[in-house]
mmCIF file of C-alpha atoms in Angstrom:
data_model
loop_
_atom_site.group_PDB
_atom_site.id
_atom_site.type_symbol
_atom_site.label_atom_id
_atom_site.label_comp_id
_atom_site.label_asym_id
_atom_site.label_seq_id
_atom_site.Cartn_x
_atom_site.Cartn_y
_atom_site.Cartn_z
ATOM 1 C CA MET A 1 122.467 125.979 -46.913
ATOM 2 C CA ILE A 2 121.639 122.851 -46.106
ATOM 3 C CA PRO A 3 119.086 121.196 -43.812
ATOM 4 C CA SER A 4 120.830 121.713 -39.974
ATOM 5 C CA GLU A 5 123.008 118.275 -38.707
ATOM 6 C CA LYS A 6 123.672 117.088 -35.680
ATOM 7 C CA PRO A 7 127.528 116.587 -35.099
ATOM 8 C CA THR A 8 128.453 112.694 -34.365
ATOM 9 C CA GLU A 9 131.089 110.807 -34.242
ATOM 10 C CA ALA A 10 130.134 108.311 -36.026
ATOM 11 C CA ASN A 11 129.488 110.075 -39.216
ATOM 12 C CA GLY A 12 130.878 108.745 -42.630
ATOM 13 C CA PHE A 13 129.321 105.948 -44.915
ATOM 14 C CA SER A 14 131.084 103.287 -43.384
ATOM 15 C CA ALA A 15 129.093 104.435 -39.633
ATOM 16 C CA LEU A 16 126.050 104.312 -42.307
ATOM 17 C CA LEU A 17 126.193 101.713 -43.821
ATOM 18 C CA GLY A 18 126.151 99.971 -40.323
ATOM 19 C CA ASN A 19 123.058 100.220 -40.410
ATOM 20 C CA ARG A 20 121.592 97.010 -40.968
ATOM 21 C CA SER A 21 118.100 98.037 -41.811
ATOM 22 C CA PHE A 22 119.366 100.932 -44.980
ATOM 23 C CA THR A 23 120.968 98.091 -46.318
ATOM 24 C CA TRP A 24 118.643 95.921 -47.015
ATOM 25 C CA LEU A 25 116.601 98.826 -48.429
ATOM 26 C CA TRP A 26 119.482 100.952 -50.046
ATOM 27 C CA ALA A 27 120.223 97.032 -51.690
ATOM 28 C CA GLY A 28 116.708 97.252 -52.458
ATOM 29 C CA GLN A 29 116.712 100.040 -54.512
ATOM 30 C CA ILE A 30 119.322 98.760 -56.331
ATOM 31 C CA LEU A 31 117.671 96.270 -58.150
ATOM 32 C CA SER A 32 114.508 96.973 -58.335
ATOM 33 C CA GLN A 33 116.359 100.375 -59.753
ATOM 34 C CA VAL A 34 118.702 98.744 -62.473
ATOM 35 C CA THR A 35 115.681 95.999 -63.278
ATOM 36 C CA ASP A 36 113.519 98.865 -64.846
ATOM 37 C CA LYS A 37 115.996 99.328 -67.105
ATOM 38 C CA ILE A 38 116.678 96.051 -67.726
ATOM 39 C CA LEU A 39 112.588 95.586 -68.234
ATOM 40 C CA VAL A 40 113.515 97.537 -71.238
ATOM 41 C CA VAL A 41 115.878 96.505 -73.280
ATOM 42 C CA LEU A 42 114.399 93.270 -72.769
ATOM 43 C CA ALA A 43 111.198 94.578 -74.912
ATOM 44 C CA VAL A 44 113.273 96.254 -77.141
ATOM 45 C CA SER A 45 115.580 93.156 -78.232
ATOM 46 C CA LEU A 46 112.248 90.963 -78.252
ATOM 47 C CA LEU A 47 111.008 93.278 -81.445
ATOM 48 C CA ASP A 48 112.035 91.748 -83.874
ATOM 49 C CA LYS A 49 112.454 88.095 -82.176
ATOM 50 C CA TYR A 50 109.214 87.978 -80.876
ATOM 51 C CA TYR A 51 106.387 90.214 -81.513
ATOM 52 C CA HIS A 52 108.109 90.564 -86.009
ATOM 53 C CA LEU A 53 106.989 93.714 -86.932
ATOM 54 C CA PRO A 54 107.326 95.215 -89.768
ATOM 55 C CA ALA A 55 109.926 97.650 -91.188
ATOM 56 C CA SER A 56 107.452 101.027 -91.784
ATOM 57 C CA TRP A 57 107.828 100.588 -87.231
ATOM 58 C CA ASP A 58 111.154 100.835 -87.677
ATOM 59 C CA GLY A 59 111.935 103.587 -84.459
ATOM 60 C CA SER A 60 109.221 104.162 -84.271
ATOM 61 C CA SER A 61 108.215 100.922 -82.049
ATOM 62 C CA GLU A 62 111.797 101.416 -79.586
ATOM 63 C CA SER A 63 109.443 105.243 -78.866
ATOM 64 C CA ALA A 64 106.699 103.568 -78.097
ATOM 65 C CA ILE A 65 108.116 101.754 -75.015
ATOM 66 C CA MET A 66 110.056 104.395 -73.833
ATOM 67 C CA VAL A 67 106.716 106.693 -73.618
ATOM 68 C CA ILE A 68 104.820 104.089 -71.836
ATOM 69 C CA ASN A 69 107.145 103.348 -69.573
ATOM 70 C CA THR A 70 107.015 107.401 -68.418
ATOM 71 C CA ILE A 71 103.527 108.599 -69.058
ATOM 72 C CA PRO A 72 102.463 106.178 -64.769
ATOM 73 C CA ALA A 73 104.103 108.584 -63.513
ATOM 74 C CA ILE A 74 102.684 111.287 -65.101
ATOM 75 C CA ILE A 75 99.706 110.008 -64.298
ATOM 76 C CA PHE A 76 99.926 107.357 -61.017
ATOM 77 C CA GLY A 77 102.804 110.028 -59.297
ATOM 78 C CA VAL A 78 100.946 112.025 -56.751
ATOM 79 C CA ALA A 79 98.162 109.800 -56.414
ATOM 80 C CA ALA A 80 100.691 106.747 -54.756
ATOM 81 C CA GLY A 81 101.940 109.506 -52.222
ATOM 82 C CA VAL A 82 98.751 108.884 -50.789
ATOM 83 C CA LEU A 83 98.919 105.397 -50.444
ATOM 84 C CA ALA A 84 102.372 105.739 -49.343
ATOM 85 C CA ASP A 85 101.034 107.677 -46.334
ATOM 86 C CA ARG A 86 97.997 105.373 -45.430
ATOM 87 C CA TYR A 87 100.002 102.287 -45.242
ATOM 88 C CA PRO A 88 102.552 100.764 -44.038
ATOM 89 C CA LYS A 89 105.422 102.328 -46.131
ATOM 90 C CA LYS A 90 108.276 99.228 -45.911
ATOM 91 C CA GLN A 91 104.722 97.000 -47.170
ATOM 92 C CA VAL A 92 104.135 99.460 -50.192
ATOM 93 C CA MET A 93 107.062 98.527 -51.571
ATOM 94 C CA VAL A 94 107.386 94.824 -50.683
ATOM 95 C CA VAL A 95 103.924 94.530 -52.111
ATOM 96 C CA SER A 96 105.396 96.570 -55.371
ATOM 97 C CA ASN A 97 108.187 94.486 -56.664
ATOM 98 C CA VAL A 98 106.031 91.030 -55.987
ATOM 99 C CA LEU A 99 103.553 92.640 -57.841
ATOM 100 C CA ARG A 100 106.614 92.765 -61.112
ATOM 101 C CA ALA A 101 107.858 90.299 -60.147
ATOM 102 C CA ALA A 102 103.909 88.433 -61.321
ATOM 103 C CA LEU A 103 103.351 90.668 -64.255
ATOM 104 C CA ILE A 104 106.790 90.645 -66.801
ATOM 105 C CA PRO A 105 105.959 87.195 -67.062
ATOM 106 C CA LEU A 106 102.840 88.127 -68.951
ATOM 107 C CA ILE A 107 104.966 88.933 -71.931
ATOM 108 C CA ILE A 108 105.547 84.734 -72.775
ATOM 109 C CA PHE A 109 101.511 84.275 -71.656
ATOM 110 C CA LEU A 110 99.655 86.395 -73.742
ATOM 111 C CA PRO A 111 99.072 85.972 -77.163
ATOM 112 C CA GLN A 112 102.033 87.978 -78.832
ATOM 113 C CA GLN A 113 100.960 91.286 -79.554
ATOM 114 C CA PHE A 114 103.484 94.525 -79.376
ATOM 115 C CA ALA A 115 100.188 96.531 -78.003
ATOM 116 C CA LEU A 116 99.658 93.869 -75.586
ATOM 117 C CA MET A 117 102.981 94.055 -74.585
ATOM 118 C CA LEU A 118 103.665 98.265 -74.761
ATOM 119 C CA LEU A 119 99.683 97.421 -71.606
ATOM 120 C CA VAL A 120 102.294 95.043 -69.055
ATOM 121 C CA ILE A 121 104.720 97.928 -69.468
ATOM 122 C CA PHE A 122 102.504 99.873 -68.676
ATOM 123 C CA ALA A 123 101.460 98.725 -65.748
ATOM 124 C CA VAL A 124 104.612 97.399 -63.976
ATOM 125 C CA SER A 125 105.384 100.718 -63.680
ATOM 126 C CA THR A 126 102.850 102.158 -62.600
ATOM 127 C CA VAL A 127 103.387 99.351 -59.192
ATOM 128 C CA THR A 128 107.052 101.457 -59.733
ATOM 129 C CA GLN A 129 105.135 105.134 -58.964
ATOM 130 C CA PHE A 130 103.637 103.218 -55.707
ATOM 131 C CA PHE A 131 107.697 102.520 -55.246
ATOM 132 C CA THR A 132 108.900 105.467 -55.203
ATOM 133 C CA PRO A 133 107.686 107.528 -53.003
ATOM 134 C CA ALA A 134 107.709 104.832 -50.036
ATOM 135 C CA GLU A 135 110.932 104.979 -50.438
ATOM 136 C CA GLN A 136 111.732 108.528 -50.614
ATOM 137 C CA SER A 137 109.760 108.632 -47.719
ATOM 138 C CA ILE A 138 111.196 105.504 -45.468
ATOM 139 C CA ILE A 139 114.253 106.507 -45.386
ATOM 140 C CA PRO A 140 113.955 109.217 -42.105
ATOM 141 C CA LEU A 141 112.290 106.116 -40.513
ATOM 142 C CA VAL A 142 115.615 104.048 -41.044
ATOM 143 C CA VAL A 143 118.092 106.411 -41.163
ATOM 144 C CA GLU A 144 119.040 108.822 -37.703
ATOM 145 C CA PRO A 145 118.505 112.932 -38.368
ATOM 146 C CA HIS A 146 122.652 113.524 -39.398
ATOM 147 C CA HIS A 147 123.318 110.436 -41.569
ATOM 148 C CA LEU A 148 120.550 111.525 -43.505
ATOM 149 C CA LEU A 149 122.234 113.843 -45.409
ATOM 150 C CA MET A 150 124.694 110.798 -46.643
ATOM 151 C CA ALA A 151 121.366 108.899 -47.094
ATOM 152 C CA ASN A 152 120.115 110.784 -50.137
ATOM 153 C CA ALA A 153 124.238 111.050 -50.889
ATOM 154 C CA LEU A 154 124.066 106.885 -51.348
ATOM 155 C CA PHE A 155 120.119 106.896 -53.528
ATOM 156 C CA ALA A 156 121.402 109.658 -55.297
ATOM 157 C CA ILE A 157 124.341 107.784 -56.426
ATOM 158 C CA THR A 158 122.609 105.192 -57.291
ATOM 159 C CA GLN A 159 119.529 106.665 -59.286
ATOM 160 C CA LEU A 160 122.208 107.852 -61.836
ATOM 161 C CA ALA A 161 123.923 104.835 -62.301
ATOM 162 C CA SER A 162 121.351 101.994 -62.178
ATOM 163 C CA ILE A 163 121.503 103.954 -66.144
ATOM 164 C CA GLN A 164 124.365 101.469 -66.434
ATOM 165 C CA GLY A 165 121.198 98.898 -66.205
ATOM 166 C CA PHE A 166 119.949 99.550 -70.128
ATOM 167 C CA ALA A 167 124.535 98.946 -70.639
ATOM 168 C CA ILE A 168 124.930 96.053 -68.103
ATOM 169 C CA GLY A 169 120.546 94.619 -69.950
ATOM 170 C CA GLU A 170 122.163 93.666 -73.145
ATOM 171 C CA PRO A 171 125.220 91.058 -72.388
ATOM 172 C CA LEU A 172 122.893 90.096 -69.765
ATOM 173 C CA LEU A 173 120.386 89.516 -71.843
ATOM 174 C CA PHE A 174 122.721 87.874 -74.740
ATOM 175 C CA ILE A 175 123.743 86.071 -72.451
ATOM 176 C CA VAL A 176 120.449 83.956 -70.840
ATOM 177 C CA ASP A 177 118.478 84.208 -74.073
ATOM 178 C CA LYS A 178 121.610 82.377 -75.490
ATOM 179 C CA TYR A 179 121.376 79.053 -72.161
ATOM 180 C CA PHE A 180 117.589 79.689 -71.545
ATOM 181 C CA GLY A 181 115.499 81.545 -74.504
ATOM 182 C CA VAL A 182 113.275 84.139 -73.680
ATOM 183 C CA THR A 183 111.613 82.497 -70.741
ATOM 184 C CA GLY A 184 114.339 82.520 -68.845
ATOM 185 C CA LYS A 185 114.773 86.078 -70.234
ATOM 186 C CA ILE A 186 112.085 86.607 -68.394
ATOM 187 C CA LEU A 187 112.336 84.638 -65.250
ATOM 188 C CA VAL A 188 116.001 86.322 -64.364
ATOM 189 C CA LEU A 189 113.641 89.909 -63.903
ATOM 190 C CA ALA A 190 110.865 88.285 -62.383
ATOM 191 C CA ALA A 191 113.331 86.645 -59.751
ATOM 192 C CA PHE A 192 115.532 90.092 -59.502
ATOM 193 C CA TYR A 193 112.052 91.829 -58.565
ATOM 194 C CA LEU A 194 111.846 89.439 -55.729
ATOM 195 C CA LEU A 195 115.269 89.855 -54.834
ATOM 196 C CA ALA A 196 114.252 93.119 -54.147
ATOM 197 C CA ALA A 197 110.764 92.632 -52.536
ATOM 198 C CA PHE A 198 113.193 90.230 -49.926
ATOM 199 C CA CYS A 199 115.845 92.757 -49.356
ATOM 200 C CA CYS A 200 112.729 95.713 -48.233
ATOM 201 C CA GLN A 201 111.334 92.371 -46.081
ATOM 202 C CA MET A 202 114.398 92.362 -44.653
ATOM 203 C CA VAL A 203 113.826 96.190 -43.095
ATOM 204 C CA ASN A 204 113.381 97.435 -39.933
ATOM 205 C CA CYS A 205 110.715 100.284 -39.104
ATOM 206 C CA GLN A 206 108.201 101.773 -36.713
ATOM 207 C CA GLU A 207 105.666 104.168 -39.003
ATOM 208 C CA VAL A 208 103.140 106.754 -37.424
ATOM 209 C CA LEU A 209 100.351 105.830 -39.349
ATOM 210 C CA PRO A 210 97.109 107.465 -39.853
ATOM 211 C CA LYS A 211 93.633 105.471 -38.572
ATOM 212 C CA ARG A 212 91.722 104.040 -40.618
ATOM 213 C CA THR A 213 88.117 102.612 -41.695
ATOM 214 C CA PHE A 214 88.656 99.801 -44.190
ATOM 215 C CA GLY A 215 85.925 100.484 -47.033
ATOM 216 C CA LYS A 216 85.529 104.506 -46.228
ATOM 217 C CA ASN A 217 87.909 107.124 -47.577
ATOM 218 C CA LEU A 218 88.468 105.429 -50.943
ATOM 219 C CA ASN A 219 88.718 108.909 -52.471
ATOM 220 C CA PRO A 220 92.007 110.270 -52.036
ATOM 221 C CA LEU A 221 90.796 114.003 -52.996
ATOM 222 C CA PRO A 222 91.351 115.727 -49.934
ATOM 223 C CA GLU A 223 94.159 113.831 -48.926
ATOM 224 C CA LEU A 224 95.512 115.355 -52.643
ATOM 225 C CA LYS A 225 94.483 118.397 -51.643
ATOM 226 C CA ALA A 226 95.966 118.453 -48.526
ATOM 227 C CA GLY A 227 98.933 117.981 -49.615
ATOM 228 C CA MET A 228 99.072 121.197 -51.754
ATOM 229 C CA ARG A 229 97.866 123.401 -49.205
ATOM 230 C CA TYR A 230 100.849 122.121 -47.068
ATOM 231 C CA LEU A 231 102.631 122.814 -50.473
ATOM 232 C CA ARG A 232 101.344 126.333 -51.150
ATOM 233 C CA GLY A 233 101.631 126.442 -47.884
ATOM 234 C CA ASN A 234 105.753 125.985 -47.112
ATOM 235 C CA ARG A 235 107.651 127.375 -49.504
ATOM 236 C CA PRO A 236 111.344 125.942 -47.896
ATOM 237 C CA VAL A 237 109.886 123.047 -49.720
ATOM 238 C CA LEU A 238 108.438 124.236 -52.588
ATOM 239 C CA ASN A 239 111.347 125.765 -53.141
ATOM 240 C CA ALA A 240 112.872 122.203 -53.110
ATOM 241 C CA ILE A 241 110.974 120.394 -54.757
ATOM 242 C CA VAL A 242 111.985 122.819 -58.110
ATOM 243 C CA GLN A 243 115.851 122.853 -57.629
ATOM 244 C CA ILE A 244 115.653 120.066 -57.559
ATOM 245 C CA THR A 245 113.467 119.622 -60.400
ATOM 246 C CA ILE A 246 115.198 122.479 -62.269
ATOM 247 C CA ILE A 247 118.503 120.855 -61.466
ATOM 248 C CA TYR A 248 117.240 116.896 -63.197
ATOM 249 C CA SER A 249 116.304 118.472 -66.121
ATOM 250 C CA ILE A 250 119.960 120.287 -67.112
ATOM 251 C CA ILE A 251 121.367 116.606 -66.277
ATOM 252 C CA ALA A 252 118.650 114.703 -68.452
ATOM 253 C CA ALA A 253 119.170 117.263 -72.064
ATOM 254 C CA LEU A 254 123.453 116.961 -71.419
ATOM 255 C CA GLN A 255 122.824 112.298 -71.236
ATOM 256 C CA VAL A 256 120.618 113.093 -74.707
ATOM 257 C CA LEU A 257 123.312 116.158 -76.457
ATOM 258 C CA SER A 258 125.714 113.948 -74.545
ATOM 259 C CA ILE A 259 125.761 111.632 -77.718
ATOM 260 C CA GLN A 260 126.256 114.349 -79.852
ATOM 261 C CA LEU A 261 129.182 115.349 -78.001
ATOM 262 C CA GLY A 262 131.118 112.907 -77.266
ATOM 263 C CA LYS A 263 130.883 112.494 -81.701
ATOM 264 C CA ASP A 264 132.423 116.728 -81.620
ATOM 265 C CA LEU A 265 135.284 114.874 -79.302
ATOM 266 C CA GLY A 266 136.248 112.468 -81.380
ATOM 267 C CA LEU A 267 135.052 109.304 -79.526
ATOM 268 C CA LYS A 268 132.342 106.120 -80.723
ATOM 269 C CA LYS A 269 128.745 106.293 -81.081
ATOM 270 C CA GLU A 270 128.625 104.094 -78.275
ATOM 271 C CA GLN A 271 130.902 105.419 -75.935
ATOM 272 C CA PHE A 272 128.513 108.387 -75.199
ATOM 273 C CA GLY A 273 128.374 106.823 -71.346
ATOM 274 C CA PHE A 274 131.947 108.010 -70.919
ATOM 275 C CA LEU A 275 130.964 111.550 -70.059
ATOM 276 C CA ILE A 276 127.474 110.753 -67.572
ATOM 277 C CA ALA A 277 129.502 108.317 -66.224
ATOM 278 C CA ALA A 278 132.211 111.260 -65.666
ATOM 279 C CA THR A 279 128.916 113.578 -64.052
ATOM 280 C CA GLY A 280 127.658 110.491 -62.083
ATOM 281 C CA VAL A 281 131.460 110.359 -60.616
ATOM 282 C CA GLY A 282 131.194 114.393 -60.020
ATOM 283 C CA LEU A 283 128.468 113.751 -58.004
ATOM 284 C CA VAL A 284 129.915 110.829 -55.845
ATOM 285 C CA ILE A 285 132.481 113.592 -55.158
ATOM 286 C CA GLY A 286 129.630 115.923 -53.724
ATOM 287 C CA ALA A 287 128.055 113.804 -51.747
ATOM 288 C CA GLY A 288 132.103 112.360 -50.278
ATOM 289 C CA ILE A 289 132.276 115.923 -49.141
ATOM 290 C CA LEU A 290 129.156 116.477 -48.113
ATOM 291 C CA SER A 291 128.629 113.759 -46.166
ATOM 292 C CA GLN A 292 131.912 114.388 -44.279
ATOM 293 C CA TRP A 293 131.763 117.616 -43.547
ATOM 294 C CA GLY A 294 127.867 118.779 -44.242
ATOM 295 C CA ASN A 295 127.271 120.102 -40.029
ATOM 296 C CA ARG A 296 130.280 122.478 -41.088
ATOM 297 C CA LEU A 297 128.851 123.293 -44.131
ATOM 298 C CA ARG A 298 125.628 123.963 -43.790
ATOM 299 C CA SER A 299 124.953 128.361 -43.459
ATOM 300 C CA LYS A 300 126.682 127.610 -47.078
ATOM 301 C CA PRO A 301 123.964 128.905 -49.651
ATOM 302 C CA LEU A 302 125.593 125.056 -51.601
ATOM 303 C CA PRO A 303 122.638 125.152 -54.469
ATOM 304 C CA LEU A 304 123.081 128.885 -54.899
ATOM 305 C CA ILE A 305 127.225 127.612 -55.733
ATOM 306 C CA GLY A 306 125.842 124.731 -57.564
ATOM 307 C CA PHE A 307 123.311 126.536 -60.054
ATOM 308 C CA GLY A 308 126.015 128.996 -60.325
ATOM 309 C CA MET A 309 128.447 126.649 -61.529
ATOM 310 C CA VAL A 310 126.207 125.128 -64.116
ATOM 311 C CA PRO A 311 126.396 127.913 -66.502
ATOM 312 C CA PHE A 312 130.527 127.627 -67.438
ATOM 313 C CA VAL A 313 130.039 124.283 -67.581
ATOM 314 C CA MET A 314 127.713 124.847 -70.507
ATOM 315 C CA VAL A 315 130.312 127.283 -71.519
ATOM 316 C CA GLY A 316 133.179 125.159 -71.066
ATOM 317 C CA TYR A 317 131.975 121.977 -73.107
ATOM 318 C CA ILE A 318 131.414 124.981 -76.563
ATOM 319 C CA LEU A 319 135.383 126.240 -75.719
ATOM 320 C CA PHE A 320 137.021 123.198 -75.082
ATOM 321 C CA LYS A 321 136.377 120.374 -76.944
ATOM 322 C CA SER A 322 139.302 117.901 -76.392
ATOM 323 C CA LEU A 323 137.759 114.606 -73.977
ATOM 324 C CA VAL A 324 140.001 115.380 -70.879
ATOM 325 C CA PRO A 325 138.483 119.271 -70.728
ATOM 326 C CA ALA A 326 135.148 118.215 -71.265
ATOM 327 C CA LEU A 327 135.710 114.988 -68.547
ATOM 328 C CA ILE A 328 136.627 117.076 -66.577
ATOM 329 C CA LEU A 329 133.773 119.005 -66.608
ATOM 330 C CA SER A 330 131.541 116.933 -66.814
ATOM 331 C CA VAL A 331 132.600 115.924 -63.037
ATOM 332 C CA ILE A 332 132.643 119.515 -62.793
ATOM 333 C CA LEU A 333 128.637 119.883 -63.431
ATOM 334 C CA GLY A 334 128.563 116.600 -61.152
ATOM 335 C CA PHE A 335 130.018 117.536 -57.966
ATOM 336 C CA SER A 336 127.335 120.819 -58.868
ATOM 337 C CA ALA A 337 124.664 118.584 -58.677
ATOM 338 C CA SER A 338 125.753 117.078 -55.654
ATOM 339 C CA LEU A 339 124.972 120.758 -54.088
ATOM 340 C CA ILE A 340 121.307 121.653 -54.952
ATOM 341 C CA ILE A 341 119.777 117.442 -55.133
ATOM 342 C CA LEU A 342 121.850 116.182 -51.679
ATOM 343 C CA PRO A 343 121.127 119.791 -48.946
ATOM 344 C CA MET A 344 116.929 119.900 -51.112
ATOM 345 C CA ARG A 345 116.239 116.601 -50.442
ATOM 346 C CA THR A 346 117.439 116.228 -47.017
ATOM 347 C CA LEU A 347 116.026 119.270 -45.997
ATOM 348 C CA ILE A 348 111.935 117.928 -47.607
ATOM 349 C CA GLN A 349 113.177 114.881 -44.912
ATOM 350 C CA GLU A 350 113.189 117.154 -42.583
ATOM 351 C CA LYS A 351 110.988 119.761 -42.970
ATOM 352 C CA THR A 352 108.121 118.127 -44.347
ATOM 353 C CA PRO A 353 105.406 115.713 -41.202
ATOM 354 C CA GLU A 354 105.122 111.650 -41.422
ATOM 355 C CA SER A 355 102.114 112.192 -41.974
ATOM 356 C CA MET A 356 102.640 113.948 -45.194
ATOM 357 C CA ARG A 357 105.802 113.166 -46.838
ATOM 358 C CA GLY A 358 104.666 109.985 -49.633
ATOM 359 C CA LYS A 359 102.361 113.222 -50.804
ATOM 360 C CA VAL A 360 104.759 114.829 -51.248
ATOM 361 C CA PHE A 361 107.446 113.089 -52.482
ATOM 362 C CA GLY A 362 104.696 111.567 -54.729
ATOM 363 C CA PHE A 363 104.285 115.165 -56.150
ATOM 364 C CA GLU A 364 108.384 115.711 -57.258
ATOM 365 C CA ASN A 365 108.223 112.346 -59.059
ATOM 366 C CA ASN A 366 105.214 113.340 -60.624
ATOM 367 C CA VAL A 367 106.800 117.331 -61.146
ATOM 368 C CA GLU A 368 110.682 116.104 -61.770
ATOM 369 C CA ASN A 369 109.352 113.382 -64.794
ATOM 370 C CA ILE A 370 106.965 115.720 -66.739
ATOM 371 C CA ALA A 371 109.538 118.309 -66.210
ATOM 372 C CA LEU A 372 112.983 115.080 -67.350
ATOM 373 C CA SER A 373 110.483 114.185 -70.924
ATOM 374 C CA LEU A 374 110.537 117.896 -72.067
ATOM 375 C CA PRO A 375 114.640 117.898 -72.586
ATOM 376 C CA LEU A 376 114.470 114.127 -73.441
ATOM 377 C CA ALA A 377 111.412 114.890 -75.793
ATOM 378 C CA LEU A 378 112.998 118.398 -77.296
ATOM 379 C CA ALA A 379 117.467 118.353 -76.469
ATOM 380 C CA GLY A 380 118.112 116.769 -79.566
ATOM 381 C CA PRO A 381 116.254 117.532 -82.316
ATOM 382 C CA ALA A 382 116.874 120.796 -80.897
ATOM 383 C CA ALA A 383 120.506 120.489 -81.529
ATOM 384 C CA LYS A 384 120.253 118.428 -84.626
ATOM 385 C CA TYR A 385 118.630 121.976 -86.717
ATOM 386 C CA PHE A 386 120.352 124.496 -84.556
ATOM 387 C CA GLY A 387 123.399 123.152 -83.654
ATOM 388 C CA LEU A 388 124.665 121.732 -80.204
ATOM 389 C CA ASN A 389 126.620 124.843 -79.521
ATOM 390 C CA VAL A 390 123.885 126.886 -79.691
ATOM 391 C CA VAL A 391 121.337 124.217 -78.352
ATOM 392 C CA LEU A 392 124.571 124.984 -74.911
ATOM 393 C CA PHE A 393 124.416 128.361 -75.370
ATOM 394 C CA VAL A 394 121.016 128.619 -74.938
ATOM 395 C CA MET A 395 120.349 126.795 -71.264
ATOM 396 C CA ALA A 396 123.830 128.261 -70.908
ATOM 397 C CA GLY A 397 121.382 131.661 -70.637
ATOM 398 C CA ALA A 398 118.428 129.165 -68.843
ATOM 399 C CA VAL A 399 120.730 127.713 -65.503
ATOM 400 C CA ALA A 400 121.595 131.520 -64.759
ATOM 401 C CA LEU A 401 117.926 132.869 -64.981
ATOM 402 C CA ALA A 402 117.238 130.137 -62.590
ATOM 403 C CA THR A 403 120.300 130.572 -60.393
ATOM 404 C CA MET A 404 118.659 134.967 -60.192
ATOM 405 C CA TRP A 405 115.431 132.713 -59.462
ATOM 406 C CA VAL A 406 117.400 130.581 -57.259
ATOM 407 C CA HIS A 407 118.858 133.848 -55.653
ATOM 408 C CA ARG A 408 116.202 135.900 -54.466
ATOM 409 C CA ASN A 409 113.891 132.565 -53.227
ATOM 410 C CA SER A 410 116.450 132.829 -50.259
ATOM 411 C CA LEU A 411 116.242 136.010 -49.845
ATOM 412 C CA LYS A 412 112.531 136.085 -49.548
ATOM 413 C CA ILE A 413 112.527 132.356 -47.254
ATOM 414 C CA LEU A 414 114.643 133.618 -45.046
ATOM 415 C CA SER A 415 113.392 137.309 -44.353
ATOM 416 C CA ASP A 416 109.922 135.158 -44.646
ATOM 417 C CA ALA A 417 111.310 132.973 -41.776
ATOM 418 C CA THR A 418 113.140 136.296 -39.366
#
């Protein structure tokens, strides 16, 4: 089920977008996440023209960029959540964007060595980890409780849509490079981060922060342990994190498999994004439905319904090898994901005290990135060696088991509550 809402006349996206603090926060999220993706495109584009790597590095250098960009989320995700609870969340977001804007120019000022560029990317990604839990934790502070589900819907939509930053990055950087060269490309990305910092600065919210004594309590371990104790003692929140992680892992695997699936459907290699975009459309549809009628649907087991639909989508990809059915199935997948992600993220925000939100979302970010790395690394090779249909069938079986787990855990939570 989804968290309860207060019925309100001022419902709908238009009412939410009338909240200036939310729109500034949303704009900051869009700019920040899209720029993160374009930075990866920039790094790849510099390999031949700027770093002149030997042919023996072909393919491995791009992989190194992808890996180094994800490692900080695994290392620093939980610790970043502690900082988000210690300091004003708006300040954390502003400073993180300013720091990223300052770090990017180091690519052109440092010696042209590939290892140094990887170091810069690692540093930028590390700072990003502090932005993410602060952003998720601040949403309940700028949005009315009855608009939380809708706010999470918009953030989930743009989180998925930010993947298009990979597609936007190439033509944008090409145009800038034509007139201003490498320096111009670097400065454009830095400007995007600064603009994101400005958007975050415009957010108006009231926070209750713990009392701090300068120079004391620098050790984050007690707070990390407190966060773990809270999660162990709060089964609904922990269950919600696990469910979100599972569905994001499925979407990540399908992003990789969509390349092979697109070929089977007769699409060009660069057109695999159609299937991903269709998933985004489904997520938008689900977000719209939940934002308008979430109050009426709160008693329904929406995550269970969402998980129950996913295996049929996997089997559908196997049975229907034509474009239109595949696009429809992708829309259904996105809709199914919305029934899981949006209610569960809203539940986390509603059930978690303000003093714990940063740590909880830091933990969620950490677990998600660890889980996402597995399908990203394994889905492609598995489809190559075992065949796409076999991988899709195995995924369908795995999600069916996950559906049974969700059902059993939901029953346990309800029985414990009574």
